[in-house]
Coordinates of C-alpha atoms and ligand atoms in Angstrom, one line a residue:
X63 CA -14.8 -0.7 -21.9
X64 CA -18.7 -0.6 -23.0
X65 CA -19.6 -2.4 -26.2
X66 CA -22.5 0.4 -27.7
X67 CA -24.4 -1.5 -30.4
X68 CA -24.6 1.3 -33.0
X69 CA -27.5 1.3 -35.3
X70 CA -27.6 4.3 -37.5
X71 CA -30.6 4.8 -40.4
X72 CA -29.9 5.1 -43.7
X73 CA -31.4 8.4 -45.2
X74 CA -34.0 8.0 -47.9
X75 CA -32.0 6.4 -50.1
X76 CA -34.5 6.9 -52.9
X77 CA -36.3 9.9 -52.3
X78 CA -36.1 12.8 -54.7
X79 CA -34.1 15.0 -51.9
X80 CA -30.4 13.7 -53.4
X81 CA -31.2 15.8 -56.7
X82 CA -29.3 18.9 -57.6
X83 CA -31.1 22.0 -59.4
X84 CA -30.4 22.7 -62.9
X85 CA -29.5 26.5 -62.6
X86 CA -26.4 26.9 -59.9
X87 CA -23.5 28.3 -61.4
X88 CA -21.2 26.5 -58.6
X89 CA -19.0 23.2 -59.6
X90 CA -21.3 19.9 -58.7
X91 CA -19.1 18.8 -55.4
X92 CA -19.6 21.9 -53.8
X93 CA -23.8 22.2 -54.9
X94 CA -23.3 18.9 -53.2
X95 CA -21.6 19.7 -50.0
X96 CA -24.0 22.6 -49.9
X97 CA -27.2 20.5 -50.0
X98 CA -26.0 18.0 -47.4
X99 CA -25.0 21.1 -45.1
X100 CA -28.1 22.5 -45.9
X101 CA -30.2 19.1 -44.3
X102 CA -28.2 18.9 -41.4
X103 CA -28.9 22.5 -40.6
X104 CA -32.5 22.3 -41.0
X105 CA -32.7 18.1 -39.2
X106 CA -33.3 16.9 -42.7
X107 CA -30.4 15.1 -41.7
X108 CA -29.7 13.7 -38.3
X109 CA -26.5 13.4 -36.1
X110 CA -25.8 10.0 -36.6
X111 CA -27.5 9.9 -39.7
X112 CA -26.1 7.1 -42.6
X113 CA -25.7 8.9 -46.2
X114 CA -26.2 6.6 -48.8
X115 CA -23.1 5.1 -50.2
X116 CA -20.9 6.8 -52.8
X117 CA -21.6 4.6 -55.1
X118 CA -25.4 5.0 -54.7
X119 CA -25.3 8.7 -54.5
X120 CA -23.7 8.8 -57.8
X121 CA -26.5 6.9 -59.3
X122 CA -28.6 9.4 -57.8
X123 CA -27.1 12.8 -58.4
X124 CA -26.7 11.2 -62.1
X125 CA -22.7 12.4 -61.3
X126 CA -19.5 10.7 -61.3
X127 CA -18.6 8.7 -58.3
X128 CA -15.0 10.9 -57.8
X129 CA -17.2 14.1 -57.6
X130 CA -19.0 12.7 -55.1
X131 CA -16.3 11.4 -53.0
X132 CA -14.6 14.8 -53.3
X133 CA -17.9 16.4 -51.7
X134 CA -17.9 14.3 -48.8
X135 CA -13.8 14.3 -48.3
X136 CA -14.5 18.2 -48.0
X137 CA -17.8 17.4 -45.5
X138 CA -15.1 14.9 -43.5
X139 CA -12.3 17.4 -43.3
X140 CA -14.5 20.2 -42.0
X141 CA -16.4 18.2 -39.6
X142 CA -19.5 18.0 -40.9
X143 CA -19.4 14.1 -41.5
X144 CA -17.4 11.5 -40.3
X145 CA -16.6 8.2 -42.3
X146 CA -16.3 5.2 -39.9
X147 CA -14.9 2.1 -41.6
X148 CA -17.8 -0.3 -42.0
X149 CA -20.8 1.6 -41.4
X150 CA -20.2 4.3 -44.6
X151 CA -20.5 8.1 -43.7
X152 CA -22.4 9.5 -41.3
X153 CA -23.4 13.0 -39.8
X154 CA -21.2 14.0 -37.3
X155 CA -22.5 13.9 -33.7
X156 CA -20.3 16.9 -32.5
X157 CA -20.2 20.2 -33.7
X158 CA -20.6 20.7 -37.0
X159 CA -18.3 23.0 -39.3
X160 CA -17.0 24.6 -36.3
X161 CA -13.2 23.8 -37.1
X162 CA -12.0 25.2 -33.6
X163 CA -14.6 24.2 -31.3
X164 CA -13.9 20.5 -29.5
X165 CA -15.4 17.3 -30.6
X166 CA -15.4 14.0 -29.4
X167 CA -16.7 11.1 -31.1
X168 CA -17.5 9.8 -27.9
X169 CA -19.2 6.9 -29.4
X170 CA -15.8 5.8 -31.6
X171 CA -14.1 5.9 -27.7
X172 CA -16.1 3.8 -26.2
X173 CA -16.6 1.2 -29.4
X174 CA -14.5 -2.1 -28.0
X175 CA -13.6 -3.2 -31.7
X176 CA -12.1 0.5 -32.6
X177 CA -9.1 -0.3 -29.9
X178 CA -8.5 -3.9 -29.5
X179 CA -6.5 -4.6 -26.8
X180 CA -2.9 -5.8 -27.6
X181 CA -2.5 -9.3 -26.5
X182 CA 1.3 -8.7 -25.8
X183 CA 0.2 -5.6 -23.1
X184 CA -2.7 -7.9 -22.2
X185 CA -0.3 -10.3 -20.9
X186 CA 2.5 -7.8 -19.2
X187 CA -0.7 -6.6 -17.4
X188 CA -1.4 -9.7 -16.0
X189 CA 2.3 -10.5 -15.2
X190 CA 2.4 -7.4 -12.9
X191 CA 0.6 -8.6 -10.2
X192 CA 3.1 -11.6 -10.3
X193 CA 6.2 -11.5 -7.7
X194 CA 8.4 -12.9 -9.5
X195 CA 8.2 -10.9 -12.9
X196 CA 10.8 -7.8 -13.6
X197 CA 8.6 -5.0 -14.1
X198 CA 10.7 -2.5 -16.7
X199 CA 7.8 -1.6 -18.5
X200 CA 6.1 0.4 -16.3
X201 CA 6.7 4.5 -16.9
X202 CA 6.9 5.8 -13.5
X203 CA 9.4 5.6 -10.9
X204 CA 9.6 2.6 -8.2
X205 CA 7.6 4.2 -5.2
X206 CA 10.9 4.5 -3.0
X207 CA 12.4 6.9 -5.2
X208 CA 9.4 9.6 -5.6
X209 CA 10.0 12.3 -3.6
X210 CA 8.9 12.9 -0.4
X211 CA 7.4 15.8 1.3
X212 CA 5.4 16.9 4.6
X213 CA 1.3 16.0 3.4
X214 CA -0.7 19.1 4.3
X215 CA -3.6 19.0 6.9
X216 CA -5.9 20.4 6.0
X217 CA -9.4 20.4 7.6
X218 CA -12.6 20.7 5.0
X219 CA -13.4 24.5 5.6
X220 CA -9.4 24.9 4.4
X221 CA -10.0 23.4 1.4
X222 CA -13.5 25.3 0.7
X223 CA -11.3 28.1 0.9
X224 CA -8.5 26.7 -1.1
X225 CA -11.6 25.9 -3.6
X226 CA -12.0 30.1 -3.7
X227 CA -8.4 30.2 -5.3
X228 CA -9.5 28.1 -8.5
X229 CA -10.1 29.9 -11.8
X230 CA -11.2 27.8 -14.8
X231 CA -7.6 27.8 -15.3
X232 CA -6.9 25.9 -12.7
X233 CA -5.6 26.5 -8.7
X234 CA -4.2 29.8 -8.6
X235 CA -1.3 29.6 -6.0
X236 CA -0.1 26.2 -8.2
X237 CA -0.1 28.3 -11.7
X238 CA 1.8 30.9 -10.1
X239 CA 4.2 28.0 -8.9
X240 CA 4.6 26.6 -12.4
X241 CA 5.2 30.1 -13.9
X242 CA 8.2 30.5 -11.4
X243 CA 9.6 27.4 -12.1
X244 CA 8.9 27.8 -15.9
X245 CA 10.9 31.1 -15.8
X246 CA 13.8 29.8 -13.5
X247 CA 14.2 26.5 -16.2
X248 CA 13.1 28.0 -19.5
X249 CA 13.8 31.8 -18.9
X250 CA 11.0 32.7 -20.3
X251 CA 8.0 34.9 -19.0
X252 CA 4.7 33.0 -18.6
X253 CA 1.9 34.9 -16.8
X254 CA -1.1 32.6 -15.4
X255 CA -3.0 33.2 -18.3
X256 CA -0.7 31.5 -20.3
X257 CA -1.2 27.9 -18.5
X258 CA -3.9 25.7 -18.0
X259 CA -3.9 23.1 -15.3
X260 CA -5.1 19.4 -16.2
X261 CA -5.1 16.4 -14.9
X262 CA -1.9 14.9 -16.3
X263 CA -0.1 15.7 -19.6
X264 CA -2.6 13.2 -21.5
X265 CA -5.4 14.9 -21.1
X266 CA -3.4 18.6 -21.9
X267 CA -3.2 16.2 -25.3
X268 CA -6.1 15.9 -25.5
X269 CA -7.9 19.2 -25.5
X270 CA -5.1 20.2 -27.8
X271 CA -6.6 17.8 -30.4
X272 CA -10.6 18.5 -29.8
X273 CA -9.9 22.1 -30.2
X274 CA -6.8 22.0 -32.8
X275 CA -7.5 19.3 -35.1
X276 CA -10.5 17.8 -37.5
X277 CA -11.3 14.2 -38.0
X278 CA -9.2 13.3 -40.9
X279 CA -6.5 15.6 -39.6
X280 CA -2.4 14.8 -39.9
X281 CA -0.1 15.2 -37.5
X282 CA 3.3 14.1 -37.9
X283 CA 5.1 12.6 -34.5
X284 CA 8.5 11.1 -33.6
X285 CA 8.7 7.4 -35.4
X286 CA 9.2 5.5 -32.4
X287 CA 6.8 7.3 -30.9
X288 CA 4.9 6.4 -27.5
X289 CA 2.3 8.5 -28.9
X290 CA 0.9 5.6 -31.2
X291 CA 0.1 3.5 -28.4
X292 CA -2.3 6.2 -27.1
X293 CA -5.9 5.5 -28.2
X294 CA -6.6 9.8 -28.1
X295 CA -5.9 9.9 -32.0
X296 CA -8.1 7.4 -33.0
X297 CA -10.9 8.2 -30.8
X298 CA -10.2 12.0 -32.4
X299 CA -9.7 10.7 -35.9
X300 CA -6.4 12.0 -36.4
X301 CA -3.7 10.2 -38.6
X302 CA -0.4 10.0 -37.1
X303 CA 2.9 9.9 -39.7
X304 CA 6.1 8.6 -37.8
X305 CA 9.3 10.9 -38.9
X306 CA 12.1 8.9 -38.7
X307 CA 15.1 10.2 -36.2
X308 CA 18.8 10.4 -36.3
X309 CA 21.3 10.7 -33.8
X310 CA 20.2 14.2 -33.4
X311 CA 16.7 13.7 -33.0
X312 CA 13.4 13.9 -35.7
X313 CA 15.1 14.2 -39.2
X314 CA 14.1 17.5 -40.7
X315 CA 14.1 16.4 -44.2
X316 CA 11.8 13.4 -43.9
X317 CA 9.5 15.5 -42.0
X318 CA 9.4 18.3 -44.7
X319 CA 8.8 15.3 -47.4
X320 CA 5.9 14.6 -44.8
X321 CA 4.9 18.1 -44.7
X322 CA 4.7 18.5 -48.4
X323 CA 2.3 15.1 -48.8
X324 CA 0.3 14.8 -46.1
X325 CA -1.2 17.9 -45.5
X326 CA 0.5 18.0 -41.5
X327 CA -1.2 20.1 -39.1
X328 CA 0.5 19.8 -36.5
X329 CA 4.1 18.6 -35.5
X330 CA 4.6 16.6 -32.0
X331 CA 7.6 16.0 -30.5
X332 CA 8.8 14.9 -27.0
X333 CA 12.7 16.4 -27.6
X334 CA 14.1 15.8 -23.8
X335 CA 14.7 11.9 -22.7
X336 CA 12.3 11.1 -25.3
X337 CA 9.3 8.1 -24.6
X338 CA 10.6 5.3 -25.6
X339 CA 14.3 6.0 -27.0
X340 CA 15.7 8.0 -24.0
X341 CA 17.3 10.3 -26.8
X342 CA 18.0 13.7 -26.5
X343 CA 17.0 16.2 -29.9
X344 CA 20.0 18.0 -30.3
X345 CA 19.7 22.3 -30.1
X346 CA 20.8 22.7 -33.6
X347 CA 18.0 19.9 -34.9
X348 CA 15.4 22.1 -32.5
X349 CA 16.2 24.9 -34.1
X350 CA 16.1 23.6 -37.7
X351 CA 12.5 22.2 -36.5
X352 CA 11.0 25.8 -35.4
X353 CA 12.7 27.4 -38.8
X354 CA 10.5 24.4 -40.8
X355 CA 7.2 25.1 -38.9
X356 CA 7.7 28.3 -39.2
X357 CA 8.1 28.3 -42.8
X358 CA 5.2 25.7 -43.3
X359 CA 3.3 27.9 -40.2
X360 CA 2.7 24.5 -37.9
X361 CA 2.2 24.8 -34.6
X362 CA 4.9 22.7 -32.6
X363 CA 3.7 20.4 -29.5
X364 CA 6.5 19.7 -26.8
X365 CA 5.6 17.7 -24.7
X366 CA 8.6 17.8 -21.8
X367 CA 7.3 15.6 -19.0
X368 CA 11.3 14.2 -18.2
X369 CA 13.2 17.4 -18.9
X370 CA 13.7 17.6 -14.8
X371 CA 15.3 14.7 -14.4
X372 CA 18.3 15.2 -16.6
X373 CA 22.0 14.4 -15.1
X374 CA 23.8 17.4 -16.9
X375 CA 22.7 20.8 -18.9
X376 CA 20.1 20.1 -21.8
X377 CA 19.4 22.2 -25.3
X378 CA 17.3 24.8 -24.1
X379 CA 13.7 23.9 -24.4
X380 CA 12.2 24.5 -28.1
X381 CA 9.2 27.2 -26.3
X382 CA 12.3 29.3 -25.0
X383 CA 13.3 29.3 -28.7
X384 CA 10.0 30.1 -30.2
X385 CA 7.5 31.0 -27.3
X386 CA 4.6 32.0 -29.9
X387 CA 5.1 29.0 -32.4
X388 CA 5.6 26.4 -29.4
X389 CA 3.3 24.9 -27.3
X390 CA 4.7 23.4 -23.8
X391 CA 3.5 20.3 -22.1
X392 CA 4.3 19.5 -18.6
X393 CA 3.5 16.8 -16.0
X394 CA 4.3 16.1 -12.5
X395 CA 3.9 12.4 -13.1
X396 CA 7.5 11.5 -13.8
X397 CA 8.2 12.7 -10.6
X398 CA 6.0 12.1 -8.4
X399 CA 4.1 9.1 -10.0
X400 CA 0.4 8.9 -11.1
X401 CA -1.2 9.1 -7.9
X402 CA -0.5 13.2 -8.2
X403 CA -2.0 13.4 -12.1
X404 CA -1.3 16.8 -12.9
X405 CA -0.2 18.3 -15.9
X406 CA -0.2 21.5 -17.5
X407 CA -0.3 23.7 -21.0
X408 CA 1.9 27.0 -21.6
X409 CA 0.7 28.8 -24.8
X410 CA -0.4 32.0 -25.8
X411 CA -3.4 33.5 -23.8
X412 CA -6.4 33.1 -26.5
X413 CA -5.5 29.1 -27.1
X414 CA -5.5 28.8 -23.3
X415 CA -8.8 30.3 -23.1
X416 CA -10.5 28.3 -26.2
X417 CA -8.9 25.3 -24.2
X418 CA -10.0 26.3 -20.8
X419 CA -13.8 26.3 -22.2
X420 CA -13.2 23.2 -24.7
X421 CA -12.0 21.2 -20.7
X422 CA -15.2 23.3 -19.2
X423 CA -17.8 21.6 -21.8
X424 CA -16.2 18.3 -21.4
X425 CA -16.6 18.5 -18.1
X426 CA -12.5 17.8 -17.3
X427 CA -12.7 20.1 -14.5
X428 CA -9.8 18.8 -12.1
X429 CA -10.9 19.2 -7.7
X430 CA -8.6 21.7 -5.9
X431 CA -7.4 18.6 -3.6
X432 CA -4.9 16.9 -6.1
X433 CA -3.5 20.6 -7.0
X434 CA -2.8 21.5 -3.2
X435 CA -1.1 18.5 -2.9
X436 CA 1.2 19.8 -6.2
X437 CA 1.3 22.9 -4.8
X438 CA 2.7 21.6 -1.4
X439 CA 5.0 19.4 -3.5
X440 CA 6.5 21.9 -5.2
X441 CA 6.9 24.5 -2.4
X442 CA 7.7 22.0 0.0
X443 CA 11.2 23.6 1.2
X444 CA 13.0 20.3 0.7
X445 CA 11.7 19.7 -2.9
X446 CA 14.8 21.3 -4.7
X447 CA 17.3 18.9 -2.3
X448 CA 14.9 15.8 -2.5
X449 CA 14.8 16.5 -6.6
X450 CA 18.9 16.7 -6.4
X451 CA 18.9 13.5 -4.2
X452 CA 16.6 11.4 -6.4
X453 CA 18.5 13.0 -9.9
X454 CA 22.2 11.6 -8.3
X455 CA 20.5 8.1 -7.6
X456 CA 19.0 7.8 -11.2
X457 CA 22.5 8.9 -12.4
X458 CA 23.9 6.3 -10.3
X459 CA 21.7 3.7 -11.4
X460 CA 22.0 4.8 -15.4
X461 CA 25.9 4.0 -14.9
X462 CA 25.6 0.8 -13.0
X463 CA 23.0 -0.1 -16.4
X464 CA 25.5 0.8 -18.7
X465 CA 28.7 -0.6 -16.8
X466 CA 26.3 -4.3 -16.6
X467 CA 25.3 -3.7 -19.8
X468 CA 28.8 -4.8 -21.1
X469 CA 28.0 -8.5 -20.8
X470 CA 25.4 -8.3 -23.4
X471 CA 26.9 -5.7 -26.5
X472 CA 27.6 -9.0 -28.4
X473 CA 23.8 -9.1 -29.0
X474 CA 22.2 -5.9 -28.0
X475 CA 23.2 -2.2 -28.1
X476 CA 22.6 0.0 -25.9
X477 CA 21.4 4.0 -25.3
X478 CA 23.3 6.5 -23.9
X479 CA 21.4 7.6 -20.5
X480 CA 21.9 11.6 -19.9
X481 CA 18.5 11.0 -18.0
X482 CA 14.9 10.6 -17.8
X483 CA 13.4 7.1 -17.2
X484 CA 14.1 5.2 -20.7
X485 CA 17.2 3.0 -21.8
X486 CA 16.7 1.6 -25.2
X487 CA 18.4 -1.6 -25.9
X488 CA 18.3 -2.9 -30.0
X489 CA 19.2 -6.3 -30.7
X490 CA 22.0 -6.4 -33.2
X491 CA 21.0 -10.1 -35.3
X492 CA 18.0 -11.3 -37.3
X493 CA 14.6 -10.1 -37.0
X494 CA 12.4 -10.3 -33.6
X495 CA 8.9 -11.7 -34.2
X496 CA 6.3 -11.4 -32.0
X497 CA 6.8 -14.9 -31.2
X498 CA 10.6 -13.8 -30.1
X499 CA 9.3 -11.2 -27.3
X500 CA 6.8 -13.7 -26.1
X501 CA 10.0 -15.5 -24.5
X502 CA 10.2 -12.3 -22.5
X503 CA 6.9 -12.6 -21.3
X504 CA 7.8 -16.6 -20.4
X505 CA 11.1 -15.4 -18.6
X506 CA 9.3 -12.8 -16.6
X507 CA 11.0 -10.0 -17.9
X508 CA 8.4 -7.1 -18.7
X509 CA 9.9 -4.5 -21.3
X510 CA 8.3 -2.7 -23.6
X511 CA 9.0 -3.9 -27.6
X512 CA 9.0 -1.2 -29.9
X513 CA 6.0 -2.6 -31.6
X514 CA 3.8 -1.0 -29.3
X515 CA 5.5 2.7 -30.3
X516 CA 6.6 1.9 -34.3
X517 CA 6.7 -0.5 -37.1
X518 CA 10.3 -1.7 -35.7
X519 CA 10.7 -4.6 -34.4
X520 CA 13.9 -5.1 -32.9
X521 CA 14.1 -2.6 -29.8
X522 CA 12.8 -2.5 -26.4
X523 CA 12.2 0.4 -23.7
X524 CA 13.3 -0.4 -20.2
X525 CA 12.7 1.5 -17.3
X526 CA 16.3 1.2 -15.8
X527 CA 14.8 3.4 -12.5
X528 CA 13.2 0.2 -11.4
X529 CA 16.4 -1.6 -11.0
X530 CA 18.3 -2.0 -7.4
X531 CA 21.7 -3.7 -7.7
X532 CA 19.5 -6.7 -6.8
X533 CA 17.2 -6.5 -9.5
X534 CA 20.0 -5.6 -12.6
X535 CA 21.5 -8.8 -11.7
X536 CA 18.3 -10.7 -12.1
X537 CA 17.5 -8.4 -15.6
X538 CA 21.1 -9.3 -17.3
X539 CA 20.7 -13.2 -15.7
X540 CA 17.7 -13.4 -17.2
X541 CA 17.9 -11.3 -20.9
X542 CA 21.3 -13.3 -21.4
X543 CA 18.8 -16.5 -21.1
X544 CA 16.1 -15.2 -23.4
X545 CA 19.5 -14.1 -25.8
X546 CA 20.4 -17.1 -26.3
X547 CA 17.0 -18.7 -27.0
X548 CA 16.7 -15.6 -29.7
X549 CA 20.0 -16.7 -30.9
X550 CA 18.5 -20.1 -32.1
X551 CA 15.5 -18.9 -33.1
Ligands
LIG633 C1 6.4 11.7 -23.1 C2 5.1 11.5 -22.3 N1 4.2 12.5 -22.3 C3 3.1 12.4 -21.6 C4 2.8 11.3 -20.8 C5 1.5 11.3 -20.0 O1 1.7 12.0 -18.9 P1 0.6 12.1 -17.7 O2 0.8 10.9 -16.8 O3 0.9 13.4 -17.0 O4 -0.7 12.1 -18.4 C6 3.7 10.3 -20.8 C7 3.4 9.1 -19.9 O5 3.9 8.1 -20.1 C8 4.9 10.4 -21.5 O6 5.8 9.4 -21.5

């Protein structure tokens, strides 16, 4: 990370250019908001630029502080400032008042004390590269499990001519691949247009926030999410407002409640093996979800990066249900690991081409190499079998889990597994502090706390695809250790 030292002027604090004239008709905020967007038209006022404080202001529009506050709350939510805890408000470096065009507070990104590292991820980091640790935490398969398939070979000129097949969209023989496979899972109709290529589901993310959102935006997410331990939102200056689930997934009443006082813009929600519960939203609760954004007219986000690696028959997938109100994320990740970070967005044609230039300015263009590989992946005539294979031994390892899992009920519950990478296991007694989990650090045993994805304390994501028999013995040896040293805490 780079530590910028940010330095940004104050504007003429006392100069006579924070006056108002007597005769407009308009209410004072928006003769206000007017002004300002007035100077930063014409370089009165700078990107980067520090407005006075509120409090200031007021003195010198001879107004009420709230009026003034209202003007710039309408400046933050339309782009044209951006408030920055600390430093006051400050004209927005990206492009102003242009509500769809992407924007990147580049600066907030690379700022080392906007994202402080967690000290407990810090640590699991650190423990990776040691043998002896259990690593559950990771959320990727173990390498022996990720499919294989014949590598292509391919000599330089094959590529340049691969290179001819790519659109800004992306690499035209993979597209047409994921619309097959989109209309054989999702029985739905997707032409290329409809799907951009990226490099991993992240970044589809993202783009989806530069172009979609405004700094100050809402956008209401699963509550545990691992959504909140994405720095994207932040750097984007978007709130996010955990919906708590049920059995059947995000409950549609708290999320309405949410809806009506937060101003959402924009619901996500990762309905298939979800990241980090492993749950399952149920069809009926996707259903009630599109009848709610439809009503409040909220776009949806699924993001549906596990939904191939499910042991039985899932709810069908919440785009085949709405395919205009829904927008569908995809990765090849969970399969075939990060080395192969490709991802992709199915939505209607005109988002897909704001997004496609919104990736173009940012420069996010992904080299054909990475996407022939995919495309060989996929078309690989053993990929359907290898994808069966590695399904069975996931099943086979989610019932060993569970059948272990026995030993330990007293003191944890447990998740059904139906799929996907995640078991979550919830301890059942007093409250975990952060002092609790460090035992797990001490024992070796890398998991994921739900503190990292929620306010809860008491849960824990494990990878249960990382476990041979070997390795589940060693994970119940040693969580039945740290148990009983929670136990006495
Ligand atoms: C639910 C979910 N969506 C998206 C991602 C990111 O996927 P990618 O590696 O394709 O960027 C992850 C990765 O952990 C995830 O769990």
């Amino acid at each position: 990370m780079i530590g910028l030292a940010l330095n940004h002027p104050i504007v003429n604090e006392g100069l006579k250019m924070w006056q108002l004239t007597k005769k407009n008709k308009l209410p004072l905020y928006q003769q206000i908001m007017e002004q300002i967007i007035d100077y930063i038209q014409t370089g009165t006022l700078l990107p980067g630029d520090k407005l006075p404080p509120e409090r200031k202001l007021a003195e010198l529009y001879q107004i009420n502080r709230s009026t003034v506050v209202h003007a710039l709350d309408e400046l933050v939510s339309l782009g044209w400032v951006i408030r920055r805890q600390g430093s006051g408000t400050l004209v927005n470096e990206g492009n102003w008042g242009r509500s769809t065009t992407p924007r990147v507070d580049w600066r907030r990104l690379f700022t080392q004390e906007a994202y402080p590292t967690e000290p407990y991820v810090e640590e699991v980091h650190r423990l990776l590269k040691d043998s002896v640790a259990l690593d559950l935490y990771s959320g990727e398969l173990p390498l022996n499990l990720i499919p294989d398939f014949r590598f292509p070979s391919y000599t330089w000129e094959d590529l340049l001519l691969e290179e001819r097949k790519q659109s800004p969209l992306g690499y035209g023989p993979l597209q047409q691949v994921i619309c097959q496979r989109i209309k054989m899972e999702q029985k739905i109709d997707v032409s290329a247009d409809q799907v951009l290529i990226t490099s991993g589901a992240q970044q589809a993310m993202f783009l989806l926030l530069q172009v979609m959102l405004q700094n100050g935006d809402s956008v209401a997410i699963e509550d545990p999410s691992f959504l909140y331990s994405l720095p994207i939102f932040a750097s984007a200056g978007v709130r996010l407002y955990g919906v708590e689930m049920d059995q059947e997934g995000m409950r549609i009443d708290k999320l309405e409640q949410l809806i009506l006082t937060k101003k959402i813009k924009m619901i996500i929600v990762n309905p298939t093996f979800q990241n980090p519960t492993g749950s399952t939203m149920s069809a009926k609760r996707r259903q009630e979800l599109i009848i709610l954004s439809q009503k409040y007219q909220l776009p949806i986000i699924e993001d549906e990066v596990f939904s191939e690696l499910n042991f039985g028959p899932i709810p069908p997938s919440l785009k085949e249900m709405a395919p205009h109100q829904v927008i569908h994320l995809g990765s090849l990740s969970k399969i075939f690991g990060s080395s192969i970070k490709i991802g992709w967005i199915v939505a209607d044609k005109d988002l897909i081409q704001r997004l496609s230039e919104a990736k173009q300015m940012m420069d996010f263009s992904i080299s054909v190499f990475p996407q022939v590989i995919a495309h060989t992946a996929l078309n690989d005539s053993k990929f359907q079998a290898n994808q069966e294979i590695l399904v069975a031994e996931l099943k086979e390892r989610g019932a060993a889990f569970t059948a272990d899992a026995q030993q330990i009920t007293e003191d944890w519950s447990i998740s059904t597994i139906d799929g996907g990478l995640y078991v979550y296991l919830t301890w059942r007694h007093q409250k975990l502090s952060r002092k609790d989990w460090s035992i797990f650090l001490r024992e070796k045993l890398l998991v994921a706390p739900s503190f990292l994805f929620s306010n809860d304390t008491m849960a824990m994501r494990v990878n249960y695809t990382r476990l041979t028999k070997q390795d589940r013995q060693q994970f119940f040896k040693r969580l039945q250790v740290i148990s009983k040293q929670l136990r006495r805490n």
